[in-house]
JSON list of C-alpha atoms in Angstrom, two decimals:
[
{"chain": "A", "resi": 79, "resn": "UNK", "atom": "CA", "xyz": [-6.76, -45.94, 16.20]},
{"chain": "A", "resi": 80, "resn": "UNK", "atom": "CA", "xyz": [-9.18, -44.08, 18.50]},
{"chain": "A", "resi": 81, "resn": "UNK", "atom": "CA", "xyz": [-8.16, -43.32, 21.94]},
{"chain": "A", "resi": 82, "resn": "UNK", "atom": "CA", "xyz": [-10.19, -45.23, 24.52]},
{"chain": "A", "resi": 83, "resn": "UNK", "atom": "CA", "xyz": [-11.75, -43.18, 27.36]},
{"chain": "A", "resi": 84, "resn": "UNK", "atom": "CA", "xyz": [-11.94, -45.63, 30.23]},
{"chain": "A", "resi": 85, "resn": "UNK", "atom": "CA", "xyz": [-14.98, -43.90, 31.95]},
{"chain": "A", "resi": 86, "resn": "UNK", "atom": "CA", "xyz": [-17.03, -44.67, 28.83]},
{"chain": "A", "resi": 87, "resn": "UNK", "atom": "CA", "xyz": [-15.95, -48.39, 28.51]},
{"chain": "A", "resi": 88, "resn": "UNK", "atom": "CA", "xyz": [-16.30, -51.48, 30.68]},
{"chain": "A", "resi": 89, "resn": "UNK", "atom": "CA", "xyz": [-14.47, -54.73, 30.60]},
{"chain": "A", "resi": 90, "resn": "UNK", "atom": "CA", "xyz": [-16.66, -57.73, 29.84]},
{"chain": "A", "resi": 91, "resn": "UNK", "atom": "CA", "xyz": [-15.48, -61.27, 29.73]},
{"chain": "A", "resi": 92, "resn": "UNK", "atom": "CA", "xyz": [-17.06, -63.69, 27.40]},
{"chain": "A", "resi": 93, "resn": "UNK", "atom": "CA", "xyz": [-16.19, -67.32, 26.46]},
{"chain": "A", "resi": 94, "resn": "UNK", "atom": "CA", "xyz": [-15.82, -68.05, 22.70]},
{"chain": "A", "resi": 95, "resn": "UNK", "atom": "CA", "xyz": [-14.87, -71.20, 20.80]},
{"chain": "A", "resi": 96, "resn": "UNK", "atom": "CA", "xyz": [-11.15, -71.37, 20.13]},
{"chain": "A", "resi": 97, "resn": "UNK", "atom": "CA", "xyz": [-11.68, -71.23, 16.41]},
{"chain": "A", "resi": 98, "resn": "UNK", "atom": "CA", "xyz": [-13.83, -68.05, 16.62]},
{"chain": "A", "resi": 99, "resn": "UNK", "atom": "CA", "xyz": [-11.24, -66.48, 18.89]},
{"chain": "A", "resi": 100, "resn": "UNK", "atom": "CA", "xyz": [-8.46, -67.20, 16.37]},
{"chain": "A", "resi": 101, "resn": "UNK", "atom": "CA", "xyz": [-10.66, -65.82, 13.54]},
{"chain": "A", "resi": 102, "resn": "UNK", "atom": "CA", "xyz": [-11.37, -62.78, 15.62]},
{"chain": "A", "resi": 103, "resn": "UNK", "atom": "CA", "xyz": [-7.78, -62.01, 16.29]},
{"chain": "A", "resi": 104, "resn": "UNK", "atom": "CA", "xyz": [-6.73, -62.57, 12.72]},
{"chain": "A", "resi": 105, "resn": "UNK", "atom": "CA", "xyz": [-9.61, -60.38, 11.45]},
{"chain": "A", "resi": 106, "resn": "UNK", "atom": "CA", "xyz": [-8.61, -57.61, 13.85]},
{"chain": "A", "resi": 107, "resn": "UNK", "atom": "CA", "xyz": [-4.97, -57.82, 12.94]},
{"chain": "A", "resi": 108, "resn": "UNK", "atom": "CA", "xyz": [-5.67, -57.73, 9.23]},
{"chain": "A", "resi": 109, "resn": "UNK", "atom": "CA", "xyz": [-7.66, -54.53, 9.71]},
{"chain": "A", "resi": 110, "resn": "UNK", "atom": "CA", "xyz": [-5.15, -53.01, 12.04]},
{"chain": "A", "resi": 111, "resn": "UNK", "atom": "CA", "xyz": [-7.84, -52.82, 14.67]},
{"chain": "A", "resi": 112, "resn": "UNK", "atom": "CA", "xyz": [-8.19, -54.12, 18.20]},
{"chain": "A", "resi": 113, "resn": "UNK", "atom": "CA", "xyz": [-10.16, -57.33, 19.13]},
{"chain": "A", "resi": 114, "resn": "UNK", "atom": "CA", "xyz": [-12.24, -55.05, 21.39]},
{"chain": "A", "resi": 115, "resn": "UNK", "atom": "CA", "xyz": [-13.13, -52.70, 18.51]},
{"chain": "A", "resi": 116, "resn": "UNK", "atom": "CA", "xyz": [-14.03, -55.59, 16.14]},
{"chain": "A", "resi": 117, "resn": "UNK", "atom": "CA", "xyz": [-16.15, -57.32, 18.87]},
{"chain": "A", "resi": 118, "resn": "UNK", "atom": "CA", "xyz": [-17.83, -53.98, 19.72]},
{"chain": "A", "resi": 119, "resn": "UNK", "atom": "CA", "xyz": [-18.65, -53.30, 16.12]},
{"chain": "A", "resi": 120, "resn": "UNK", "atom": "CA", "xyz": [-19.95, -56.83, 15.52]},
{"chain": "A", "resi": 121, "resn": "UNK", "atom": "CA", "xyz": [-22.19, -56.63, 18.56]},
{"chain": "A", "resi": 122, "resn": "UNK", "atom": "CA", "xyz": [-23.58, -53.19, 17.61]},
{"chain": "A", "resi": 123, "resn": "UNK", "atom": "CA", "xyz": [-24.35, -54.56, 14.20]},
{"chain": "A", "resi": 124, "resn": "UNK", "atom": "CA", "xyz": [-25.94, -57.76, 15.58]},
{"chain": "A", "resi": 125, "resn": "UNK", "atom": "CA", "xyz": [-28.14, -55.72, 18.02]},
{"chain": "A", "resi": 126, "resn": "UNK", "atom": "CA", "xyz": [-29.20, -53.24, 15.29]},
{"chain": "A", "resi": 127, "resn": "UNK", "atom": "CA", "xyz": [-30.17, -56.06, 12.87]},
{"chain": "A", "resi": 128, "resn": "UNK", "atom": "CA", "xyz": [-31.96, -58.02, 15.50]},
{"chain": "A", "resi": 129, "resn": "UNK", "atom": "CA", "xyz": [-34.05, -54.94, 16.48]},
{"chain": "A", "resi": 130, "resn": "UNK", "atom": "CA", "xyz": [-34.58, -54.06, 12.80]},
{"chain": "A", "resi": 131, "resn": "UNK", "atom": "CA", "xyz": [-35.96, -57.51, 12.05]},
{"chain": "A", "resi": 132, "resn": "UNK", "atom": "CA", "xyz": [-38.21, -57.21, 15.19]},
{"chain": "A", "resi": 133, "resn": "UNK", "atom": "CA", "xyz": [-39.62, -53.92, 13.88]},
{"chain": "A", "resi": 134, "resn": "UNK", "atom": "CA", "xyz": [-40.09, -55.36, 10.32]},
{"chain": "A", "resi": 135, "resn": "UNK", "atom": "CA", "xyz": [-42.05, -58.37, 11.87]},
{"chain": "A", "resi": 136, "resn": "UNK", "atom": "CA", "xyz": [-44.12, -55.96, 13.94]},
{"chain": "A", "resi": 137, "resn": "UNK", "atom": "CA", "xyz": [-45.03, -53.75, 10.95]},
{"chain": "A", "resi": 138, "resn": "UNK", "atom": "CA", "xyz": [-45.40, -56.57, 8.41]},
{"chain": "A", "resi": 139, "resn": "UNK", "atom": "CA", "xyz": [-49.20, -56.81, 8.82]},
{"chain": "A", "resi": 140, "resn": "UNK", "atom": "CA", "xyz": [-49.56, -53.05, 8.30]},
{"chain": "A", "resi": 141, "resn": "UNK", "atom": "CA", "xyz": [-47.36, -53.05, 5.20]},
{"chain": "A", "resi": 142, "resn": "UNK", "atom": "CA", "xyz": [-49.28, -56.05, 3.85]},
{"chain": "A", "resi": 143, "resn": "UNK", "atom": "CA", "xyz": [-52.54, -54.08, 4.11]},
{"chain": "A", "resi": 144, "resn": "UNK", "atom": "CA", "xyz": [-50.89, -51.18, 2.38]},
{"chain": "A", "resi": 145, "resn": "UNK", "atom": "CA", "xyz": [-49.54, -53.39, -0.43]},
{"chain": "A", "resi": 146, "resn": "UNK", "atom": "CA", "xyz": [-46.07, -52.64, 0.53]},
{"chain": "A", "resi": 147, "resn": "UNK", "atom": "CA", "xyz": [-43.83, -55.69, -0.33]},
{"chain": "A", "resi": 148, "resn": "UNK", "atom": "CA", "xyz": [-40.34, -54.19, -1.37]},
{"chain": "A", "resi": 149, "resn": "UNK", "atom": "CA", "xyz": [-38.06, -51.27, -0.58]},
{"chain": "A", "resi": 150, "resn": "UNK", "atom": "CA", "xyz": [-39.19, -49.68, -3.78]},
{"chain": "A", "resi": 151, "resn": "UNK", "atom": "CA", "xyz": [-42.81, -49.86, -2.54]},
{"chain": "A", "resi": 152, "resn": "UNK", "atom": "CA", "xyz": [-41.80, -48.21, 0.71]},
{"chain": "A", "resi": 153, "resn": "UNK", "atom": "CA", "xyz": [-40.05, -45.36, -1.21]},
{"chain": "A", "resi": 154, "resn": "UNK", "atom": "CA", "xyz": [-43.14, -44.96, -3.47]},
{"chain": "A", "resi": 155, "resn": "UNK", "atom": "CA", "xyz": [-45.54, -44.88, -0.62]},
{"chain": "A", "resi": 156, "resn": "UNK", "atom": "CA", "xyz": [-43.56, -42.70, 1.86]},
{"chain": "A", "resi": 157, "resn": "UNK", "atom": "CA", "xyz": [-41.15, -41.02, -0.42]}
]
């Protein structure tokens, strides 16, 4: 497990449904990880995917004009 450097972390309190909390603790234990690490990883992924979808929506009209509809089309066009 990685050593936590306190100057780079901050404690944040959130309220979660009890069932989600149980699942989070179980999930972390099964992976020999901390609840904090699992929550941090999940939030990073959520933020990344949300921003990625926002960018996809923003560029959708451009891609449509270029005839780009799939990942293969992107590779062929830009690759």
